[in-house]
Amino acid sequence: FLVPSDDALVRASKAIVVGTAGHSYSRYAPGGWIETVTSIRVEEAIKGHPGAAIDVTELGGTVNGITYVVPGSPRYANDERVLLFLETNDRGEWVSKNMAVGKFAFSDSHLVRDSSELFGWDVDTGESHREPLRDAERFLAYVRDVAAGRVAHADYIVSDRISAESLKPAPQAADPNTYLLQASDGRGLRWNLFPTPVTFLSHGSQPGAQNGGLTSMQRGFGAWSNASGANIRYQYGGITSVSQTGLISGCCADRVNTVQFNDPSNEIPGSFQLQGGATLAVGGAWNDGSTHQAFGDTFLTIVEADVVVQDGINTGGGAVGLAGNGFDHVLTHELGHTLGLRHSDQPPPGGTSSTNAIMDSSVDFNDDTIGSNLQAWDLEAVDAVYGSGTVTPPPCNQPSITAQPQSVSIINTQANLNVTATGDAPLKFQWFIGTSGNTSQPIAGATAALLTVQPQSTTQYWVQVANKCGSVNSATVTVTVNGCPAVVINSLSLSATIIEGKSTTLTASAAGNGLTYQWFIGNPGTTTTPAGNSSTITVQPNVSTNYWVRVMNSCGASADSDVVVITVQPCNAPNIVVQPSGGDVLANSSVVLFVTDTATKPETYQWFEGAAGDTSKPVPGAAFPSFTTPALASPASYWVRIANDCGTIDSQAAQLNVVTSCRAPSIVSQPADQSVASGSSAILHLGVSGTSLQYQWYEGALLDFTRPVGGSSPSLMTPPITAPAQFWVHVTSPCGNVNSAAVTVSPAARRRPSRG
C-alpha cells in the first residue's frame, strides 16, 4: 500500500461512516474472483450520504467450498464497531478505501487498523509505514473537523506507545502451519505439487517497469525457486489472454496461475494515486476444499494462485520504486503470498516473528535495499513449509529489567529516573504518568531509559520496555515534592454499557491522607467538564461518555485514573413483527414456533401454554425466540412474552390443531416482490397449507442453500436491504416438502427533485 496521511485519507474518501458490521456473505464477482459483502448499520455519516445501512464489498471469501484468500483485504466480525473510509469500486459498490488502509475498529478507547496487513510506505515521509495508535474520541473529532472544513487538531496519537499484544514472543521451534495464511477454519494454504513446477502466465504489461514488469516477476520466481532447504519450483510460461483472476464461476479451478499487470479487470478499486493513497498489488491463493497431509499435519491445497498489480503506478510518487528494487520487492512479496506465506511480523499463536524479511508488512518502496533477496525469516518459512518441515529459530530474549527506577524526593530541583534492562536489541522505552500498567498518560518524547522531570506536585511514574520478543513493565516510582506523600488509586469502576435513560454508579478508592476526589468527562488530563467531587458518583449520560477521576491529598499530590467508558444504548421496547404461526399438527408429534421482534438488547423470552395473556402455564426452558412444542395428543395454543428494560409485549396465541392424517404442504400464495427504503427490512409472507409444517428461509437464488435466514415461520423479516436481494423458503413436513418461488426485495430509488 501507499499509505496516505490521515488528513489526505479524509479528503480522498467519498464517504466516511461510523457503524456496526452485520451479516456477511461471499459471492463471485463478475470478473470471476470471489468477494465478500458485509452489511454495515450506519450510526453516523461523517462525510457523504451513503444511507442508514450500506453493503461493503471486499476481496476474498468462500463460496461453495472454494476459498480465495487475499492478504490486506479487510475482514469484519459480526457486531464489530468500525470507522470506515469509503470509496467505490468500478461497479459503483462501496469498498473500504485502499482495502485495510480505510478500516478502523473500535478497541477499548482506541481506533485501530489491522497494522499487520499494512505493507507499504508513507506518502508524506517516504519511509516505511509503521501504524500508530489513535485515541478514538480525539481521532473522531479530527476526522469530523477535516471533513467539515474546520480547523482540525491532530492531537489523537498515543505517542510512541508500545503494544505488547503485537510483540509476541518467538518460540524455540515452529509448526509449518504457523507460517501460512489461514482460512477461517485455521488451516494453512500450501501447494502439494513441488518439485513438479508450477507455471505462471502473464497478462498485459506494467508501464514504467523493466520489460513491462516481466523482469521483476522473474526475479521473484527465481528468489523462491532458488531458496535453499526448500523444493519450490516456480516458472514462467509466457503470456495469456486470460485477463482476470479466479476460478470458473460457480464451478471449479481454471488452473491458470497468472500475474495480471496494470489491473485489466479492475479487481483493485480505483487507480494508483499519490496523495489519496493507493493499493500497489494483491496476491492471493485459491482452495476448492481439497486437503493434503505433510509433516503429520493437514493443509488446505492451493489449486490456483494469482497476483494483480494496480494500474497507474508509473505516475506520481511510485515511478522511482517501479523501475528499481521496490517493484522487485513487492512482486517477490506477493508471490510469497501465492505460496501461502503470511506476513513475517504477523505471527499466530506459536509462530515466529521478524521485521527483517521480504514478507514483512512494510517496505520503503522508493528507497528499498532488499529487492528480491530473501532474508532469514523467509528462508526459515519455506524450509518449514516446503523443506524439512522442522525449523529451530534462534532464541528470542525478551526484555528484563535488571535495575528498577527509584523513587526520589525533590525541593525545587529536577529528578532523574533511570531503568536498566537487558534483552535483544533494539530495546524501546515509553514512560507514563500514573501507576504501573495505566497507559492513559504517556509522556510525549519520553522514549529513553533516562527520564528527567520536575513536577509541581508529588507524581508517580513507570516505564514500559519492549523489543520484538515481548515487553515488561517497571515498578511504580514516586517523585515526592516538598515531602508531600503520593496518592495511590487502589480501585476503579470498570467500563460498562447502560440503556438510554438509565444511570450507573462510578466508584474510586485511593490511599492517602485528606483525600479529595474530582471526576471529569473526557479522557484523562482533560479537565474542562467536571462531573462530581466524591469517591462515588451517579451518572446518567444521554450518549456514550468517557469519565476519569483525579484524587488529591491535603498537600497537593494527585493521581489520575484510567478512563471509564459508559456506552449508552437507545431504549426501544419490544415490537413483534412476525407472530408465531399455528396450524395442523400430526398426532403425537411436535412443531417449531418462532417469533421475530425488534428491541434494544438484551431481551428475555418466556413461552406460555394457553390463551394470550394467561401466564398460569409457563413452559419450562422455553426462553428463546424459537420454541419446539412437546409431542401433542390434543389441541393446544402457545404464546410468548418478550421483555427488556424498556417495556414488555405479548404475542398472539398460535393455535395448534391435532389431526390424524398427514397432508403434504401445498402453496396457496407465493411471497411477493417488494421495494423498501434503503437500509430498511421487508416482511415476506408465504401462504401454505399442510400438516406439521416447518420452514427455512434462504437469501439467494432458488435452491441456493448457503445463506439461511430467519426462523421456522411462514413470514420473514429480511436483513436491511441496500441492494436487490432474493429470498425463498423451503417448507417440510412428515409427508413431503415444497419450495416457494424466489422473490426480489429492492431498495427504492431516490426521487429526484423536479426542476422548473
CSV table of N, CA and C in Angstrom, one decimal, residues 148-289:
chain,number,residue,atom,x,y,z
A,148,ALA,N,-15.5,18.5,7.6
A,148,ALA,CA,-16.4,19.7,7.6
A,148,ALA,C,-15.7,21.0,7.1
A,149,GLY,N,-14.3,20.9,6.9
A,149,GLY,CA,-13.6,22.0,6.5
A,149,GLY,C,-13.2,23.0,7.6
A,150,ARG,N,-13.3,22.4,8.9
A,150,ARG,CA,-13.0,23.3,10.0
A,150,ARG,C,-11.5,23.1,10.4
A,151,VAL,N,-11.0,24.0,11.2
A,151,VAL,CA,-9.6,23.8,11.7
A,151,VAL,C,-9.5,22.5,12.6
A,152,ALA,N,-8.6,21.7,12.3
A,152,ALA,CA,-8.5,20.4,13.0
A,152,ALA,C,-7.2,20.3,13.7
A,153,HIS,N,-7.3,19.7,14.9
A,153,HIS,CA,-6.2,19.5,15.8
A,153,HIS,C,-5.8,18.0,15.8
A,154,ALA,N,-4.6,17.7,15.3
A,154,ALA,CA,-4.1,16.3,15.3
A,154,ALA,C,-3.5,15.9,16.6
A,155,ASP,N,-4.3,15.8,17.6
A,155,ASP,CA,-3.8,15.5,19.0
A,155,ASP,C,-4.2,14.2,19.4
A,156,TYR,N,-4.4,13.3,18.5
A,156,TYR,CA,-5.1,12.0,18.8
A,156,TYR,C,-4.1,10.8,18.9
A,157,ILE,N,-2.8,11.0,18.5
A,157,ILE,CA,-1.8,9.9,18.5
A,157,ILE,C,-1.4,9.7,19.9
A,158,VAL,N,-1.5,8.4,20.3
A,158,VAL,CA,-1.0,8.0,21.6
A,158,VAL,C,0.5,7.8,21.4
A,159,SER,N,1.3,8.8,21.9
A,159,SER,CA,2.7,8.9,21.4
A,159,SER,C,3.6,7.7,21.8
A,160,ASP,N,4.2,7.1,20.8
A,160,ASP,CA,5.2,6.1,21.0
A,160,ASP,C,4.8,4.9,21.8
A,161,ARG,N,3.5,4.7,21.8
A,161,ARG,CA,3.0,3.6,22.7
A,161,ARG,C,3.5,2.3,22.1
A,162,ILE,N,3.9,1.4,23.0
A,162,ILE,CA,4.4,0.1,22.6
A,162,ILE,C,3.3,-0.9,22.9
A,163,SER,N,2.9,-1.7,21.9
A,163,SER,CA,1.8,-2.6,22.0
A,163,SER,C,2.4,-4.0,22.3
A,164,ALA,N,2.2,-4.5,23.6
A,164,ALA,CA,2.7,-5.8,23.9
A,164,ALA,C,2.0,-6.9,23.1
A,165,GLU,N,0.8,-6.6,22.8
A,165,GLU,CA,0.0,-7.6,22.0
A,165,GLU,C,0.6,-7.9,20.7
A,166,SER,N,1.2,-6.9,20.0
A,166,SER,CA,1.7,-7.0,18.7
A,166,SER,C,3.2,-7.5,18.7
A,167,LEU,N,3.8,-7.6,19.9
A,167,LEU,CA,5.1,-8.1,20.0
A,167,LEU,C,5.2,-9.4,20.7
A,168,LYS,N,4.7,-10.4,20.0
A,168,LYS,CA,4.6,-11.8,20.6
A,168,LYS,C,5.9,-12.5,20.6
A,169,PRO,N,6.2,-13.2,21.7
A,169,PRO,CA,7.5,-13.9,21.7
A,169,PRO,C,7.6,-15.0,20.6
A,170,ALA,N,8.8,-15.2,20.1
A,170,ALA,CA,9.0,-16.3,19.1
A,170,ALA,C,9.5,-17.5,19.9
A,171,PRO,N,8.8,-18.6,19.6
A,171,PRO,CA,9.2,-19.9,20.4
A,171,PRO,C,10.5,-20.5,19.8
A,172,GLN,N,10.9,-21.5,20.4
A,172,GLN,CA,12.2,-22.2,20.0
A,172,GLN,C,12.0,-23.0,18.8
A,173,ALA,N,10.8,-23.4,18.4
A,173,ALA,CA,10.5,-24.2,17.2
A,173,ALA,C,9.1,-23.8,16.7
A,174,ALA,N,8.8,-24.0,15.4
A,174,ALA,CA,7.5,-23.6,14.9
A,174,ALA,C,7.0,-24.6,14.0
A,175,ASP,N,5.7,-24.8,14.1
A,175,ASP,CA,4.9,-25.8,13.3
A,175,ASP,C,4.8,-25.1,11.9
A,176,PRO,N,4.9,-25.9,10.8
A,176,PRO,CA,4.8,-25.4,9.4
A,176,PRO,C,3.5,-24.5,9.2
A,177,ASN,N,2.4,-25.0,9.8
A,177,ASN,CA,1.1,-24.3,9.6
A,177,ASN,C,1.2,-22.8,10.1
A,178,THR,N,2.1,-22.5,11.0
A,178,THR,CA,2.1,-21.2,11.6
A,178,THR,C,2.8,-20.1,10.7
A,179,TYR,N,3.4,-20.6,9.6
A,179,TYR,CA,4.0,-19.7,8.6
A,179,TYR,C,3.0,-19.3,7.5
A,180,LEU,N,1.8,-19.8,7.5
A,180,LEU,CA,0.9,-19.8,6.4
A,180,LEU,C,-0.3,-18.9,6.6
A,181,LEU,N,-0.8,-18.3,5.5
A,181,LEU,CA,-2.1,-17.7,5.5
A,181,LEU,C,-3.1,-18.8,5.9
A,182,GLN,N,-4.1,-18.4,6.7
A,182,GLN,CA,-5.0,-19.4,7.2
A,182,GLN,C,-6.4,-19.1,6.8
A,183,ALA,N,-7.2,-20.1,6.4
A,183,ALA,CA,-8.6,-19.9,6.1
A,183,ALA,C,-9.4,-19.8,7.5
A,184,SER,N,-10.7,-19.6,7.4
A,184,SER,CA,-11.5,-19.4,8.6
A,184,SER,C,-11.4,-20.6,9.6
A,185,ASP,N,-11.1,-21.8,9.0
A,185,ASP,CA,-11.1,-23.0,9.9
A,185,ASP,C,-9.7,-23.2,10.6
A,186,GLY,N,-8.8,-22.2,10.3
A,186,GLY,CA,-7.5,-22.2,11.0
A,186,GLY,C,-6.4,-23.1,10.3
A,187,ARG,N,-6.7,-23.7,9.2
A,187,ARG,CA,-5.7,-24.5,8.4
A,187,ARG,C,-5.0,-23.6,7.4
A,188,GLY,N,-3.7,-23.9,7.2
A,188,GLY,CA,-2.9,-23.1,6.3
A,188,GLY,C,-3.1,-23.6,4.9
A,189,LEU,N,-2.7,-22.7,3.9
A,189,LEU,CA,-2.8,-23.0,2.5
A,189,LEU,C,-1.4,-23.3,2.0
A,190,ARG,N,-1.3,-24.4,1.2
A,190,ARG,CA,0.0,-24.9,0.7
A,190,ARG,C,-0.1,-25.6,-0.6
A,191,TRP,N,0.9,-25.5,-1.5
A,191,TRP,CA,0.9,-26.3,-2.7
A,191,TRP,C,1.4,-27.7,-2.3
A,192,ASN,N,0.9,-28.7,-3.1
A,192,ASN,CA,1.3,-30.1,-2.9
A,192,ASN,C,1.9,-30.7,-4.2
A,193,LEU,N,2.4,-29.8,-5.1
A,193,LEU,CA,2.9,-30.2,-6.4
A,193,LEU,C,4.4,-30.3,-6.4
A,194,PHE,N,5.1,-29.5,-5.7
A,194,PHE,CA,6.5,-29.4,-5.8
A,194,PHE,C,7.2,-30.8,-5.5
A,195,PRO,N,8.3,-31.2,-6.2
A,195,PRO,CA,9.1,-30.4,-7.1
A,195,PRO,C,8.6,-30.3,-8.5
A,196,THR,N,7.4,-30.8,-8.8
A,196,THR,CA,6.8,-30.5,-10.1
A,196,THR,C,6.6,-29.0,-10.3
A,197,PRO,N,7.0,-28.4,-11.3
A,197,PRO,CA,6.9,-27.0,-11.4
A,197,PRO,C,5.5,-26.5,-11.5
A,198,VAL,N,5.3,-25.3,-10.9
A,198,VAL,CA,4.0,-24.5,-11.0
A,198,VAL,C,4.3,-23.4,-12.0
A,199,THR,N,3.5,-23.3,-13.0
A,199,THR,CA,3.7,-22.4,-14.1
A,199,THR,C,2.8,-21.2,-14.0
A,200,PHE,N,3.4,-20.0,-14.1
A,200,PHE,CA,2.6,-18.7,-14.1
A,200,PHE,C,2.6,-18.1,-15.5
A,201,LEU,N,1.5,-17.6,-15.9
A,201,LEU,CA,1.4,-16.8,-17.2
A,201,LEU,C,1.2,-15.4,-16.8
A,202,SER,N,1.5,-14.5,-17.7
A,202,SER,CA,1.3,-13.0,-17.5
A,202,SER,C,0.3,-12.5,-18.5
A,203,HIS,N,-0.3,-11.4,-18.0
A,203,HIS,CA,-1.3,-10.7,-18.9
A,203,HIS,C,-1.0,-9.2,-18.9
A,204,GLY,N,-0.8,-8.6,-20.1
A,204,GLY,CA,-0.6,-7.2,-20.1
A,204,GLY,C,0.9,-6.8,-19.7
A,205,SER,N,1.1,-5.6,-19.5
A,205,SER,CA,2.4,-5.1,-19.1
A,205,SER,C,2.2,-3.9,-18.1
A,206,GLN,N,3.3,-3.6,-17.4
A,206,GLN,CA,3.3,-2.6,-16.4
A,206,GLN,C,4.1,-1.4,-16.9
A,207,PRO,N,3.4,-0.3,-17.3
A,207,PRO,CA,4.2,0.9,-17.9
A,207,PRO,C,5.2,1.4,-16.8
A,208,GLY,N,6.4,1.6,-17.3
A,208,GLY,CA,7.4,2.2,-16.4
A,208,GLY,C,8.3,1.1,-15.7
A,209,ALA,N,7.9,-0.1,-15.7
A,209,ALA,CA,8.7,-1.2,-15.1
A,209,ALA,C,9.6,-1.8,-16.1
A,210,GLN,N,10.7,-2.4,-15.7
A,210,GLN,CA,11.6,-3.1,-16.6
A,210,GLN,C,10.9,-4.2,-17.4
A,211,ASN,N,11.0,-4.2,-18.7
A,211,ASN,CA,10.4,-5.2,-19.5
A,211,ASN,C,9.0,-5.4,-19.3
A,212,GLY,N,8.3,-4.2,-19.0
A,212,GLY,CA,6.8,-4.3,-18.7
A,212,GLY,C,6.5,-5.0,-17.4
A,213,GLY,N,7.4,-5.2,-16.5
A,213,GLY,CA,7.2,-5.9,-15.3
A,213,GLY,C,7.7,-7.4,-15.3
A,214,LEU,N,8.0,-7.9,-16.5
A,214,LEU,CA,8.5,-9.3,-16.5
A,214,LEU,C,9.8,-9.5,-15.8
A,215,THR,N,10.7,-8.5,-15.8
A,215,THR,CA,12.0,-8.7,-15.2
A,215,THR,C,11.8,-8.9,-13.7
A,216,SER,N,11.0,-8.0,-13.0
A,216,SER,CA,10.7,-8.1,-11.6
A,216,SER,C,10.0,-9.4,-11.3
A,217,MET,N,9.1,-9.8,-12.1
A,217,MET,CA,8.3,-11.0,-11.9
A,217,MET,C,9.3,-12.2,-11.9
A,218,GLN,N,10.2,-12.3,-12.9
A,218,GLN,CA,11.0,-13.5,-13.0
A,218,GLN,C,12.1,-13.5,-11.9
A,219,ARG,N,12.5,-12.3,-11.4
A,219,ARG,CA,13.4,-12.2,-10.2
A,219,ARG,C,12.7,-12.8,-9.0
A,220,GLY,N,11.4,-12.5,-8.9
A,220,GLY,CA,10.6,-13.1,-7.8
A,220,GLY,C,10.5,-14.6,-7.9
A,221,PHE,N,10.2,-15.1,-9.1
A,221,PHE,CA,10.2,-16.6,-9.3
A,221,PHE,C,11.6,-17.2,-8.9
A,222,GLY,N,12.7,-16.6,-9.4
A,222,GLY,CA,14.0,-17.1,-9.1
A,222,GLY,C,14.3,-17.1,-7.6
A,223,ALA,N,13.9,-16.0,-6.9
A,223,ALA,CA,14.2,-15.9,-5.5
A,223,ALA,C,13.6,-17.1,-4.7
A,224,TRP,N,12.3,-17.4,-5.0
A,224,TRP,CA,11.6,-18.5,-4.2
A,224,TRP,C,12.1,-19.9,-4.7
A,225,SER,N,12.3,-20.0,-6.0
A,225,SER,CA,12.7,-21.3,-6.6
A,225,SER,C,14.2,-21.7,-6.2
A,226,ASN,N,15.0,-20.7,-5.9
A,226,ASN,CA,16.4,-21.0,-5.5
A,226,ASN,C,16.6,-21.0,-4.0
A,227,ALA,N,15.5,-20.9,-3.2
A,227,ALA,CA,15.6,-20.9,-1.8
A,227,ALA,C,16.2,-22.2,-1.3
A,228,SER,N,17.3,-22.1,-0.6
A,228,SER,CA,18.0,-23.3,0.0
A,228,SER,C,17.1,-24.0,1.0
A,229,GLY,N,17.1,-25.3,1.0
A,229,GLY,CA,16.3,-26.0,2.0
A,229,GLY,C,14.8,-26.2,1.6
A,230,ALA,N,14.4,-25.7,0.4
A,230,ALA,CA,13.0,-25.9,0.0
A,230,ALA,C,13.0,-26.5,-1.4
A,231,ASN,N,11.9,-27.1,-1.8
A,231,ASN,CA,11.8,-27.7,-3.1
A,231,ASN,C,10.8,-26.9,-4.0
A,232,ILE,N,10.7,-25.6,-3.8
A,232,ILE,CA,9.8,-24.8,-4.6
A,232,ILE,C,10.3,-24.7,-6.1
A,233,ARG,N,9.4,-24.8,-7.0
A,233,ARG,CA,9.7,-24.6,-8.4
A,233,ARG,C,8.6,-23.8,-9.1
A,234,TYR,N,8.9,-22.5,-9.2
A,234,TYR,CA,8.0,-21.5,-9.9
A,234,TYR,C,8.7,-21.2,-11.3
A,235,GLN,N,7.9,-21.2,-12.3
A,235,GLN,CA,8.5,-20.9,-13.6
A,235,GLN,C,7.5,-20.1,-14.4
A,236,TYR,N,8.0,-19.4,-15.4
A,236,TYR,CA,7.2,-18.5,-16.3
A,236,TYR,C,6.9,-19.3,-17.6
A,237,GLY,N,5.6,-19.2,-18.0
A,237,GLY,CA,5.2,-20.0,-19.2
A,237,GLY,C,4.7,-19.1,-20.3
A,238,GLY,N,4.9,-17.8,-20.3
A,238,GLY,CA,4.5,-16.9,-21.4
A,238,GLY,C,3.3,-16.1,-21.1
A,239,ILE,N,2.7,-15.5,-22.1
A,239,ILE,CA,1.6,-14.6,-21.9
A,239,ILE,C,0.3,-15.4,-22.1
A,240,THR,N,-0.8,-14.8,-21.6
A,240,THR,CA,-2.1,-15.4,-21.7
A,240,THR,C,-3.2,-14.3,-22.0
A,241,SER,N,-4.2,-14.8,-22.7
A,241,SER,CA,-5.3,-13.8,-22.9
A,241,SER,C,-6.3,-13.7,-21.8
A,242,VAL,N,-6.1,-14.6,-20.8
A,242,VAL,CA,-7.0,-14.6,-19.6
A,242,VAL,C,-6.7,-13.3,-18.8
A,243,SER,N,-7.7,-12.4,-18.7
A,243,SER,CA,-7.4,-11.1,-18.2
A,243,SER,C,-8.1,-10.9,-16.8
A,244,GLN,N,-8.2,-11.9,-16.1
A,244,GLN,CA,-8.8,-11.8,-14.7
A,244,GLN,C,-8.3,-13.0,-13.9
A,245,THR,N,-8.4,-12.8,-12.6
A,245,THR,CA,-8.0,-13.9,-11.6
A,245,THR,C,-9.2,-14.7,-11.5
A,246,GLY,N,-9.1,-15.8,-10.8
A,246,GLY,CA,-10.3,-16.6,-10.3
A,246,GLY,C,-10.5,-17.9,-11.0
A,247,LEU,N,-11.6,-18.5,-10.5
A,247,LEU,CA,-12.0,-19.8,-11.0
A,247,LEU,C,-13.1,-19.6,-12.0
A,248,ILE,N,-13.5,-20.7,-12.6
A,248,ILE,CA,-14.7,-20.7,-13.4
A,248,ILE,C,-15.9,-20.5,-12.5
A,249,SER,N,-16.7,-19.4,-12.7
A,249,SER,CA,-17.7,-19.0,-11.7
A,249,SER,C,-18.6,-20.1,-11.4
A,250,GLY,N,-18.7,-20.4,-10.0
A,250,GLY,CA,-19.7,-21.4,-9.6
A,250,GLY,C,-19.2,-22.9,-9.8
A,251,CYS,N,-18.0,-23.1,-10.3
A,251,CYS,CA,-17.7,-24.4,-10.7
A,251,CYS,C,-16.4,-24.9,-10.1
A,252,CYS,N,-15.3,-24.6,-10.8
A,252,CYS,CA,-14.1,-25.3,-10.4
A,252,CYS,C,-12.9,-24.4,-10.9
A,253,ALA,N,-11.7,-24.9,-10.6
A,253,ALA,CA,-10.5,-24.1,-10.9
A,253,ALA,C,-10.3,-24.1,-12.4
A,254,ASP,N,-9.9,-22.9,-12.9
A,254,ASP,CA,-9.5,-22.9,-14.3
A,254,ASP,C,-8.0,-23.2,-14.5
A,255,ARG,N,-7.3,-23.4,-13.3
A,255,ARG,CA,-5.9,-23.9,-13.2
A,255,ARG,C,-5.0,-23.0,-14.0
A,256,VAL,N,-5.3,-21.7,-14.1
A,256,VAL,CA,-4.4,-20.7,-14.8
A,256,VAL,C,-3.9,-19.8,-13.7
A,257,ASN,N,-2.6,-20.0,-13.4
A,257,ASN,CA,-1.9,-19.1,-12.4
A,257,ASN,C,-1.4,-17.9,-13.2
A,258,THR,N,-1.8,-16.7,-12.8
A,258,THR,CA,-1.5,-15.5,-13.6
A,258,THR,C,-0.9,-14.4,-12.7
A,259,VAL,N,-0.1,-13.5,-13.4
A,259,VAL,CA,0.3,-12.2,-12.9
A,259,VAL,C,-0.4,-11.2,-13.8
A,260,GLN,N,-1.3,-10.5,-13.3
A,260,GLN,CA,-2.1,-9.6,-14.1
A,260,GLN,C,-1.5,-8.2,-13.9
A,261,PHE,N,-0.8,-7.7,-14.9
A,261,PHE,CA,-0.2,-6.4,-14.8
A,261,PHE,C,-1.3,-5.3,-15.2
A,262,ASN,N,-1.2,-4.2,-14.5
A,262,ASN,CA,-2.0,-3.0,-14.8
A,262,ASN,C,-3.5,-3.2,-14.6
A,263,ASP,N,-3.8,-4.2,-13.7
A,263,ASP,CA,-5.2,-4.4,-13.3
A,263,ASP,C,-6.2,-4.4,-14.4
A,264,PRO,N,-6.2,-5.3,-15.4
A,264,PRO,CA,-7.0,-5.2,-16.6
A,264,PRO,C,-8.5,-5.4,-16.3
A,265,SER,N,-8.9,-6.1,-15.2
A,265,SER,CA,-10.3,-6.3,-15.0
A,265,SER,C,-10.8,-5.4,-13.8
A,266,ASN,N,-10.0,-4.5,-13.3
A,266,ASN,CA,-10.4,-3.6,-12.3
A,266,ASN,C,-10.8,-4.3,-11.0
A,267,GLU,N,-9.9,-5.3,-10.7
A,267,GLU,CA,-10.1,-6.1,-9.4
A,267,GLU,C,-9.8,-5.2,-8.2
A,268,ILE,N,-8.7,-4.4,-8.3
A,268,ILE,CA,-8.3,-3.4,-7.3
A,268,ILE,C,-9.1,-2.1,-7.5
A,269,PRO,N,-9.9,-1.6,-6.6
A,269,PRO,CA,-10.7,-0.4,-6.8
A,269,PRO,C,-9.8,0.8,-7.2
A,270,GLY,N,-10.3,1.6,-8.1
A,270,GLY,CA,-9.6,2.8,-8.5
A,270,GLY,C,-8.3,2.6,-9.2
A,271,SER,N,-7.5,3.7,-9.2
A,271,SER,CA,-6.2,3.6,-9.8
A,271,SER,C,-5.2,4.2,-8.8
A,272,PHE,N,-3.9,3.9,-9.1
A,272,PHE,CA,-2.9,4.4,-8.2
A,272,PHE,C,-2.9,6.0,-8.2
A,273,GLN,N,-2.8,6.5,-7.0
A,273,GLN,CA,-2.7,8.0,-6.8
A,273,GLN,C,-1.8,8.3,-5.6
A,274,LEU,N,-1.1,9.3,-5.7
A,274,LEU,CA,-0.1,9.6,-4.7
A,274,LEU,C,-0.7,10.1,-3.4
A,275,GLN,N,-1.5,11.2,-3.5
A,275,GLN,CA,-1.9,11.9,-2.3
A,275,GLN,C,-3.0,11.2,-1.5
A,276,GLY,N,-3.9,10.6,-2.2
A,276,GLY,CA,-5.0,9.9,-1.5
A,276,GLY,C,-4.7,8.5,-1.1
A,277,GLY,N,-3.5,8.0,-1.4
A,277,GLY,CA,-3.2,6.6,-1.0
A,277,GLY,C,-3.7,5.7,-2.1
A,278,ALA,N,-3.0,4.5,-2.1
A,278,ALA,CA,-3.4,3.5,-3.1
A,278,ALA,C,-2.9,2.2,-2.8
A,279,THR,N,-3.5,1.1,-3.4
A,279,THR,CA,-3.0,-0.2,-3.3
A,279,THR,C,-2.1,-0.5,-4.5
A,280,LEU,N,-0.9,-1.0,-4.2
A,280,LEU,CA,0.1,-1.3,-5.2
A,280,LEU,C,-0.2,-2.7,-5.9
A,281,ALA,N,-0.5,-3.7,-5.1
A,281,ALA,CA,-0.6,-5.1,-5.7
A,281,ALA,C,-1.3,-5.9,-4.7
A,282,VAL,N,-2.0,-7.0,-5.2
A,282,VAL,CA,-2.5,-8.0,-4.3
A,282,VAL,C,-2.1,-9.4,-4.8
A,283,GLY,N,-1.8,-10.3,-3.9
A,283,GLY,CA,-1.5,-11.7,-4.3
A,283,GLY,C,-2.4,-12.6,-3.4
A,284,GLY,N,-3.0,-13.6,-4.1
A,284,GLY,CA,-3.9,-14.5,-3.3
A,284,GLY,C,-3.8,-15.9,-3.8
A,285,ALA,N,-4.3,-16.8,-3.0
A,285,ALA,CA,-4.3,-18.2,-3.2
A,285,ALA,C,-5.7,-18.8,-3.2
A,286,TRP,N,-6.0,-19.8,-4.0
A,286,TRP,CA,-7.3,-20.4,-4.1
A,286,TRP,C,-7.3,-21.8,-3.6
A,287,ASN,N,-8.4,-22.2,-3.0
A,287,ASN,CA,-8.6,-23.5,-2.5
A,287,ASN,C,-10.0,-24.0,-2.8
A,288,ASP,N,-10.2,-25.2,-3.3
A,288,ASP,CA,-11.5,-25.7,-3.6
A,288,ASP,C,-12.1,-26.7,-2.6
A,289,GLY,N,-11.5,-26.7,-1.4
A,289,GLY,CA,-12.0,-27.6,-0.3
A,289,GLY,C,-11.1,-28.8,-0.1
